[in-house]
């Protein structure tokens, strides 16, 4: 087991040049969308959607990995979060996104992974609850990691940042 450093920053998930991988809050078809998926696909360029096509569809809780294309990151890990109130049990499915993304990153030998607050935009998951699920999933997964040493949560607003900091404290 290695020590894993966890931090929270306010910013744009598509502008994290010092991380090996960024995580996309994807849709099942792995196509460009709004929010995180829009930012990641527009920064990565059309090659990302092309690489995604044969990997789709994915189901809630699942994660798949692609190259970073024009992003400054080596890899993109695409997670489909649960739609709150529809995909149940939503807390387990949301936790699975974080656990599966970290497992893929570790299997690839990556050192650093940046996550957005999966499911808390279009998919309607309450931010404070999502932050608690993310924190618990990271605590679950950390002891099993061998290459991943840095995990960053990238939050859009200051209030979201404070909520994640509280959950991880
Ligand atoms: N960087 C960091 N966080 C962001 C960014 C950004 N560039 N843009 C938005 N957020 P969402 P979901 C925050 O909707 O809920 C898409 O259309 C945002 O404030 O991106 O998992 C896909 O195609 C919110 O807190 O993801 C799917 O259909 C969080 O990131 C669907 O939305 C997640 O918001 C996925 O919905």
PDB file of C-alpha atoms and ligand atoms in Angstrom:
ATOM      1  CA  UNK A   1       0.000   0.000   0.000  1.00  0.00           C
ATOM      2  CA  UNK A   2       1.183   3.518  -0.828  1.00  0.00           C
ATOM      3  CA  UNK A   3       0.242   6.826   0.733  1.00  0.00           C
ATOM      4  CA  UNK A   4      -2.355   8.554  -1.423  1.00  0.00           C
ATOM      5  CA  UNK A   5      -2.477  12.354  -1.419  1.00  0.00           C
ATOM      6  CA  UNK A   6      -6.004  13.748  -1.887  1.00  0.00           C
ATOM      7  CA  UNK A   7      -6.780  17.371  -2.688  1.00  0.00           C
ATOM      8  CA  UNK A   8      -9.732  19.517  -3.776  1.00  0.00           C
ATOM      9  CA  UNK A   9      -9.434  22.509  -6.091  1.00  0.00           C
ATOM     10  CA  UNK A  10     -11.842  24.889  -7.789  1.00  0.00           C
ATOM     11  CA  UNK A  11     -11.446  24.864 -11.572  1.00  0.00           C
ATOM     12  CA  UNK A  12     -12.074  23.216 -14.926  1.00  0.00           C
ATOM     13  CA  UNK A  13     -11.619  19.448 -15.288  1.00  0.00           C
ATOM     14  CA  UNK A  14     -10.411  20.012 -18.870  1.00  0.00           C
ATOM     15  CA  UNK A  15      -7.523  22.185 -17.612  1.00  0.00           C
ATOM     16  CA  UNK A  16      -5.540  19.895 -15.298  1.00  0.00           C
ATOM     17  CA  UNK A  17      -2.253  19.563 -17.197  1.00  0.00           C
ATOM     18  CA  UNK A  18      -0.280  18.026 -14.332  1.00  0.00           C
ATOM     19  CA  UNK A  19      -2.523  14.938 -14.006  1.00  0.00           C
ATOM     20  CA  UNK A  20      -2.043  11.631 -15.860  1.00  0.00           C
ATOM     21  CA  UNK A  21      -5.800  11.121 -16.259  1.00  0.00           C
ATOM     22  CA  UNK A  22      -8.978  13.143 -15.994  1.00  0.00           C
ATOM     23  CA  UNK A  23     -12.370  11.566 -15.375  1.00  0.00           C
ATOM     24  CA  UNK A  24     -15.344  12.359 -17.596  1.00  0.00           C
ATOM     25  CA  UNK A  25     -18.895  12.515 -16.180  1.00  0.00           C
ATOM     26  CA  UNK A  26     -20.094  10.712 -19.288  1.00  0.00           C
ATOM     27  CA  UNK A  27     -23.406   9.701 -20.850  1.00  0.00           C
ATOM     28  CA  UNK A  28     -24.097   6.045 -21.669  1.00  0.00           C
ATOM     29  CA  UNK A  29     -23.224   6.532 -25.328  1.00  0.00           C
ATOM     30  CA  UNK A  30     -19.903   8.250 -24.466  1.00  0.00           C
ATOM     31  CA  UNK A  31     -20.789  11.150 -26.726  1.00  0.00           C
ATOM     32  CA  UNK A  32     -20.055  14.830 -26.207  1.00  0.00           C
ATOM     33  CA  UNK A  33     -22.698  16.443 -23.984  1.00  0.00           C
ATOM     34  CA  UNK A  34     -23.007  19.434 -21.699  1.00  0.00           C
ATOM     35  CA  UNK A  35     -21.043  20.185 -18.513  1.00  0.00           C
ATOM     36  CA  UNK A  36     -17.987  18.012 -17.912  1.00  0.00           C
ATOM     37  CA  UNK A  37     -18.523  15.872 -21.033  1.00  0.00           C
ATOM     38  CA  UNK A  38     -18.814  19.011 -23.166  1.00  0.00           C
ATOM     39  CA  UNK A  39     -15.627  20.536 -21.720  1.00  0.00           C
ATOM     40  CA  UNK A  40     -13.623  17.308 -22.067  1.00  0.00           C
ATOM     41  CA  UNK A  41     -14.734  16.490 -25.622  1.00  0.00           C
ATOM     42  CA  UNK A  42     -14.220  20.022 -26.898  1.00  0.00           C
ATOM     43  CA  UNK A  43     -10.705  20.200 -25.405  1.00  0.00           C
ATOM     44  CA  UNK A  44      -9.828  16.674 -26.590  1.00  0.00           C
ATOM     45  CA  UNK A  45     -11.060  17.131 -30.166  1.00  0.00           C
ATOM     46  CA  UNK A  46     -13.140  14.787 -32.362  1.00  0.00           C
ATOM     47  CA  UNK A  47     -10.698  11.877 -32.034  1.00  0.00           C
ATOM     48  CA  UNK A  48     -11.979  11.263 -28.512  1.00  0.00           C
ATOM     49  CA  UNK A  49     -15.576  10.604 -29.638  1.00  0.00           C
ATOM     50  CA  UNK A  50     -14.249   8.313 -32.386  1.00  0.00           C
ATOM     51  CA  UNK A  51     -12.237   6.262 -29.912  1.00  0.00           C
ATOM     52  CA  UNK A  52     -15.242   6.142 -27.559  1.00  0.00           C
ATOM     53  CA  UNK A  53     -17.723   4.807 -30.109  1.00  0.00           C
ATOM     54  CA  UNK A  54     -16.811   1.084 -29.974  1.00  0.00           C
ATOM     55  CA  UNK A  55     -16.692   1.165 -26.141  1.00  0.00           C
ATOM     56  CA  UNK A  56     -20.311   2.361 -25.808  1.00  0.00           C
ATOM     57  CA  UNK A  57     -22.845   1.916 -24.327  1.00  0.00           C
ATOM     58  CA  UNK A  58     -21.762   1.700 -20.709  1.00  0.00           C
ATOM     59  CA  UNK A  59     -23.988   1.225 -17.664  1.00  0.00           C
ATOM     60  CA  UNK A  60     -24.267   3.216 -14.416  1.00  0.00           C
ATOM     61  CA  UNK A  61     -21.231   2.670 -12.193  1.00  0.00           C
ATOM     62  CA  UNK A  62     -19.045   1.490 -15.082  1.00  0.00           C
ATOM     63  CA  UNK A  63     -15.769   3.125 -16.169  1.00  0.00           C
ATOM     64  CA  UNK A  64     -13.803   2.817 -19.441  1.00  0.00           C
ATOM     65  CA  UNK A  65     -10.483   4.348 -20.456  1.00  0.00           C
ATOM     66  CA  UNK A  66      -9.329   6.106 -23.635  1.00  0.00           C
ATOM     67  CA  UNK A  67      -6.415   8.247 -24.698  1.00  0.00           C
ATOM     68  CA  UNK A  68      -6.372  11.965 -23.950  1.00  0.00           C
ATOM     69  CA  UNK A  69      -6.113  13.136 -27.586  1.00  0.00           C
ATOM     70  CA  UNK A  70      -5.651  16.950 -27.540  1.00  0.00           C
ATOM     71  CA  UNK A  71      -6.037  17.156 -23.754  1.00  0.00           C
ATOM     72  CA  UNK A  72      -2.813  17.603 -21.780  1.00  0.00           C
ATOM     73  CA  UNK A  73      -3.542  14.268 -20.035  1.00  0.00           C
ATOM     74  CA  UNK A  74      -2.431  10.802 -21.151  1.00  0.00           C
ATOM     75  CA  UNK A  75      -5.797   9.210 -20.464  1.00  0.00           C
ATOM     76  CA  UNK A  76      -9.476   9.980 -20.014  1.00  0.00           C
ATOM     77  CA  UNK A  77     -11.536   7.680 -17.792  1.00  0.00           C
ATOM     78  CA  UNK A  78     -15.226   7.858 -18.695  1.00  0.00           C
ATOM     79  CA  UNK A  79     -17.672   7.089 -15.869  1.00  0.00           C
ATOM     80  CA  UNK A  80     -21.440   6.884 -16.146  1.00  0.00           C
ATOM     81  CA  UNK A  81     -22.864   8.171 -12.872  1.00  0.00           C
ATOM     82  CA  UNK A  82     -26.372   7.238 -11.706  1.00  0.00           C
ATOM     83  CA  UNK A  83     -29.296   9.526 -12.513  1.00  0.00           C
ATOM     84  CA  UNK A  84     -30.427  10.486  -9.023  1.00  0.00           C
ATOM     85  CA  UNK A  85     -33.791   8.926  -8.130  1.00  0.00           C
ATOM     86  CA  UNK A  86     -33.725   6.639 -11.201  1.00  0.00           C
ATOM     87  CA  UNK A  87     -30.633   4.394 -11.136  1.00  0.00           C
ATOM     88  CA  UNK A  88     -30.679   2.572  -7.796  1.00  0.00           C
ATOM     89  CA  UNK A  89     -29.014   2.078  -5.399  1.00  0.00           C
ATOM     90  CA  UNK A  90     -27.565   5.406  -6.421  1.00  0.00           C
ATOM     91  CA  UNK A  91     -25.006   5.605  -3.611  1.00  0.00           C
ATOM     92  CA  UNK A  92     -23.472   2.242  -4.535  1.00  0.00           C
ATOM     93  CA  UNK A  93     -23.492   3.063  -8.260  1.00  0.00           C
ATOM     94  CA  UNK A  94     -21.847   6.437  -7.654  1.00  0.00           C
ATOM     95  CA  UNK A  95     -19.231   4.819  -5.399  1.00  0.00           C
ATOM     96  CA  UNK A  96     -18.620   2.198  -8.116  1.00  0.00           C
ATOM     97  CA  UNK A  97     -17.697   5.018 -10.548  1.00  0.00           C
ATOM     98  CA  UNK A  98     -14.888   6.183  -8.260  1.00  0.00           C
ATOM     99  CA  UNK A  99     -13.718   2.653  -7.376  1.00  0.00           C
ATOM    100  CA  UNK A 100     -13.765   1.445 -11.002  1.00  0.00           C
ATOM    101  CA  UNK A 101     -11.994   4.573 -12.294  1.00  0.00           C
ATOM    102  CA  UNK A 102      -9.212   4.168  -9.729  1.00  0.00           C
ATOM    103  CA  UNK A 103      -8.889   0.455 -10.499  1.00  0.00           C
ATOM    104  CA  UNK A 104      -8.438   1.216 -14.213  1.00  0.00           C
ATOM    105  CA  UNK A 105      -5.925   3.994 -13.511  1.00  0.00           C
ATOM    106  CA  UNK A 106      -3.941   1.739 -11.228  1.00  0.00           C
ATOM    107  CA  UNK A 107      -3.944  -1.157 -13.716  1.00  0.00           C
ATOM    108  CA  UNK A 108      -2.540   1.276 -16.299  1.00  0.00           C
ATOM    109  CA  UNK A 109       0.233   2.340 -13.905  1.00  0.00           C
ATOM    110  CA  UNK A 110      -0.970   5.953 -13.684  1.00  0.00           C
ATOM    111  CA  UNK A 111       0.210   8.126 -10.828  1.00  0.00           C
ATOM    112  CA  UNK A 112      -2.440  10.880 -10.724  1.00  0.00           C
ATOM    113  CA  UNK A 113      -6.191  11.116 -11.428  1.00  0.00           C
ATOM    114  CA  UNK A 114      -8.518  14.144 -11.359  1.00  0.00           C
ATOM    115  CA  UNK A 115     -12.258  13.676 -10.779  1.00  0.00           C
ATOM    116  CA  UNK A 116     -15.206  16.038 -11.257  1.00  0.00           C
ATOM    117  CA  UNK A 117     -18.255  15.727  -8.987  1.00  0.00           C
ATOM    118  CA  UNK A 118     -19.863  12.914 -11.004  1.00  0.00           C
ATOM    119  CA  UNK A 119     -23.706  12.948 -11.243  1.00  0.00           C
ATOM    120  CA  UNK A 120     -24.113  16.323  -9.463  1.00  0.00           C
ATOM    121  CA  UNK A 121     -25.081  18.342 -12.569  1.00  0.00           C
ATOM    122  CA  UNK A 122     -27.576  17.110 -15.169  1.00  0.00           C
ATOM    123  CA  UNK A 123     -27.998  13.813 -13.240  1.00  0.00           C
ATOM    124  CA  UNK A 124     -29.264  15.657 -10.142  1.00  0.00           C
ATOM    125  CA  UNK A 125     -27.327  14.015  -7.302  1.00  0.00           C
ATOM    126  CA  UNK A 126     -27.309  16.344  -4.250  1.00  0.00           C
ATOM    127  CA  UNK A 127     -23.790  17.716  -3.925  1.00  0.00           C
ATOM    128  CA  UNK A 128     -23.311  17.155  -0.184  1.00  0.00           C
ATOM    129  CA  UNK A 129     -24.459  13.523  -0.451  1.00  0.00           C
ATOM    130  CA  UNK A 130     -22.305  12.930  -3.541  1.00  0.00           C
ATOM    131  CA  UNK A 131     -19.277  14.344  -1.712  1.00  0.00           C
ATOM    132  CA  UNK A 132     -19.794  11.858   1.150  1.00  0.00           C
ATOM    133  CA  UNK A 133     -20.112   8.942  -1.295  1.00  0.00           C
ATOM    134  CA  UNK A 134     -16.965  10.054  -3.153  1.00  0.00           C
ATOM    135  CA  UNK A 135     -14.992  10.363   0.092  1.00  0.00           C
ATOM    136  CA  UNK A 136     -16.094   6.911   1.289  1.00  0.00           C
ATOM    137  CA  UNK A 137     -15.260   5.303  -2.073  1.00  0.00           C
ATOM    138  CA  UNK A 138     -11.793   6.839  -2.118  1.00  0.00           C
ATOM    139  CA  UNK A 139     -11.151   5.605   1.434  1.00  0.00           C
ATOM    140  CA  UNK A 140     -12.309   2.119   0.336  1.00  0.00           C
ATOM    141  CA  UNK A 141     -10.111   2.045  -2.737  1.00  0.00           C
ATOM    142  CA  UNK A 142      -6.931   3.729  -1.462  1.00  0.00           C
ATOM    143  CA  UNK A 143      -5.452   0.740   0.403  1.00  0.00           C
ATOM    144  CA  UNK A 144      -5.596  -1.384  -2.771  1.00  0.00           C
ATOM    145  CA  UNK A 145      -3.783   1.093  -5.015  1.00  0.00           C
ATOM    146  CA  UNK A 146      -0.179   0.611  -6.020  1.00  0.00           C
ATOM    147  CA  UNK A 147       0.624   3.224  -8.687  1.00  0.00           C
ATOM    148  CA  UNK A 148      -1.959   5.947  -8.032  1.00  0.00           C
ATOM    149  CA  UNK A 149      -0.563   8.397  -5.480  1.00  0.00           C
ATOM    150  CA  UNK A 150      -2.473  11.610  -6.176  1.00  0.00           C
ATOM    151  CA  UNK A 151      -6.231  12.089  -6.425  1.00  0.00           C
ATOM    152  CA  UNK A 152      -7.687  15.514  -7.141  1.00  0.00           C
ATOM    153  CA  UNK A 153     -11.319  16.600  -7.006  1.00  0.00           C
ATOM    154  CA  UNK A 154     -12.009  19.500  -9.353  1.00  0.00           C
ATOM    155  CA  UNK A 155     -15.117  21.451  -8.391  1.00  0.00           C
ATOM    156  CA  UNK A 156     -16.774  24.159 -10.383  1.00  0.00           C
ATOM    157  CA  UNK A 157     -18.004  26.438  -7.565  1.00  0.00           C
ATOM    158  CA  UNK A 158     -16.596  27.548  -4.244  1.00  0.00           C
ATOM    159  CA  UNK A 159     -19.560  26.084  -2.344  1.00  0.00           C
ATOM    160  CA  UNK A 160     -19.046  22.692  -4.060  1.00  0.00           C
ATOM    161  CA  UNK A 161     -15.353  22.899  -3.180  1.00  0.00           C
ATOM    162  CA  UNK A 162     -16.167  23.527   0.490  1.00  0.00           C
ATOM    163  CA  UNK A 163     -18.616  20.615   0.539  1.00  0.00           C
ATOM    164  CA  UNK A 164     -15.980  18.201  -0.824  1.00  0.00           C
ATOM    165  CA  UNK A 165     -13.353  19.545   1.601  1.00  0.00           C
ATOM    166  CA  UNK A 166     -15.756  18.922   4.495  1.00  0.00           C
ATOM    167  CA  UNK A 167     -16.518  15.372   3.337  1.00  0.00           C
ATOM    168  CA  UNK A 168     -12.834  14.508   2.938  1.00  0.00           C
ATOM    169  CA  UNK A 169     -11.659  16.118   6.199  1.00  0.00           C
TER     170      UNK A 169
HETATM  171  N1  LIG B   1     -15.020  21.236 -14.784  1.00  0.00           N
HETATM  172  C1  LIG B   1     -15.351  20.804 -13.551  1.00  0.00           C
HETATM  173  N2  LIG B   1     -16.626  20.604 -13.146  1.00  0.00           N
HETATM  174  C2  LIG B   1     -17.602  20.920 -14.022  1.00  0.00           C
HETATM  175  C3  LIG B   1     -17.342  21.377 -15.332  1.00  0.00           C
HETATM  176  C4  LIG B   1     -15.980  21.555 -15.705  1.00  0.00           C
HETATM  177  N3  LIG B   1     -15.637  21.986 -16.910  1.00  0.00           N
HETATM  178  N4  LIG B   1     -18.542  21.557 -15.970  1.00  0.00           N
HETATM  179  C5  LIG B   1     -19.505  21.235 -15.088  1.00  0.00           C
HETATM  180  N5  LIG B   1     -18.953  20.843 -13.902  1.00  0.00           N
HETATM  181  P1  LIG B   1     -22.405  17.209 -15.322  1.00  0.00           P
HETATM  182  P2  LIG B   1     -23.523  14.588 -14.539  1.00  0.00           P
HETATM  183  C6  LIG B   1     -19.615  20.356 -12.677  1.00  0.00           C
HETATM  184  O1  LIG B   1     -23.759  17.682 -15.693  1.00  0.00           O
HETATM  185  O2  LIG B   1     -24.409  15.190 -13.509  1.00  0.00           O
HETATM  186  C7  LIG B   1     -23.752  15.543 -19.658  1.00  0.00           C
HETATM  187  O3  LIG B   1     -24.546  16.168 -20.597  1.00  0.00           O
HETATM  188  C8  LIG B   1     -21.082  20.603 -12.530  1.00  0.00           C
HETATM  189  O4  LIG B   1     -21.299  21.869 -11.892  1.00  0.00           O
HETATM  190  O5  LIG B   1     -21.269  17.491 -16.242  1.00  0.00           O
HETATM  191  O6  LIG B   1     -22.778  13.318 -14.214  1.00  0.00           O
HETATM  192  C9  LIG B   1     -23.372  14.133 -20.067  1.00  0.00           C
HETATM  193  O7  LIG B   1     -23.405  13.998 -21.455  1.00  0.00           O
HETATM  194  C10 LIG B   1     -21.512  19.456 -11.650  1.00  0.00           C
HETATM  195  O8  LIG B   1     -21.256  19.752 -10.273  1.00  0.00           O
HETATM  196  O9  LIG B   1     -22.382  15.596 -15.092  1.00  0.00           O
HETATM  197  C11 LIG B   1     -24.414  13.288 -19.376  1.00  0.00           C
HETATM  198  O10 LIG B   1     -25.585  13.145 -20.171  1.00  0.00           O
HETATM  199  C12 LIG B   1     -20.581  18.312 -12.053  1.00  0.00           C
HETATM  200  O11 LIG B   1     -19.494  18.946 -12.741  1.00  0.00           O
HETATM  201  C13 LIG B   1     -24.766  14.068 -18.144  1.00  0.00           C
HETATM  202  O12 LIG B   1     -24.474  15.426 -18.442  1.00  0.00           O
HETATM  203  C14 LIG B   1     -21.194  17.233 -12.940  1.00  0.00           C
HETATM  204  O13 LIG B   1     -22.069  17.821 -13.881  1.00  0.00           O
HETATM  205  C15 LIG B   1     -23.943  13.678 -16.942  1.00  0.00           C
HETATM  206  O14 LIG B   1     -24.435  14.359 -15.813  1.00  0.00           O
END
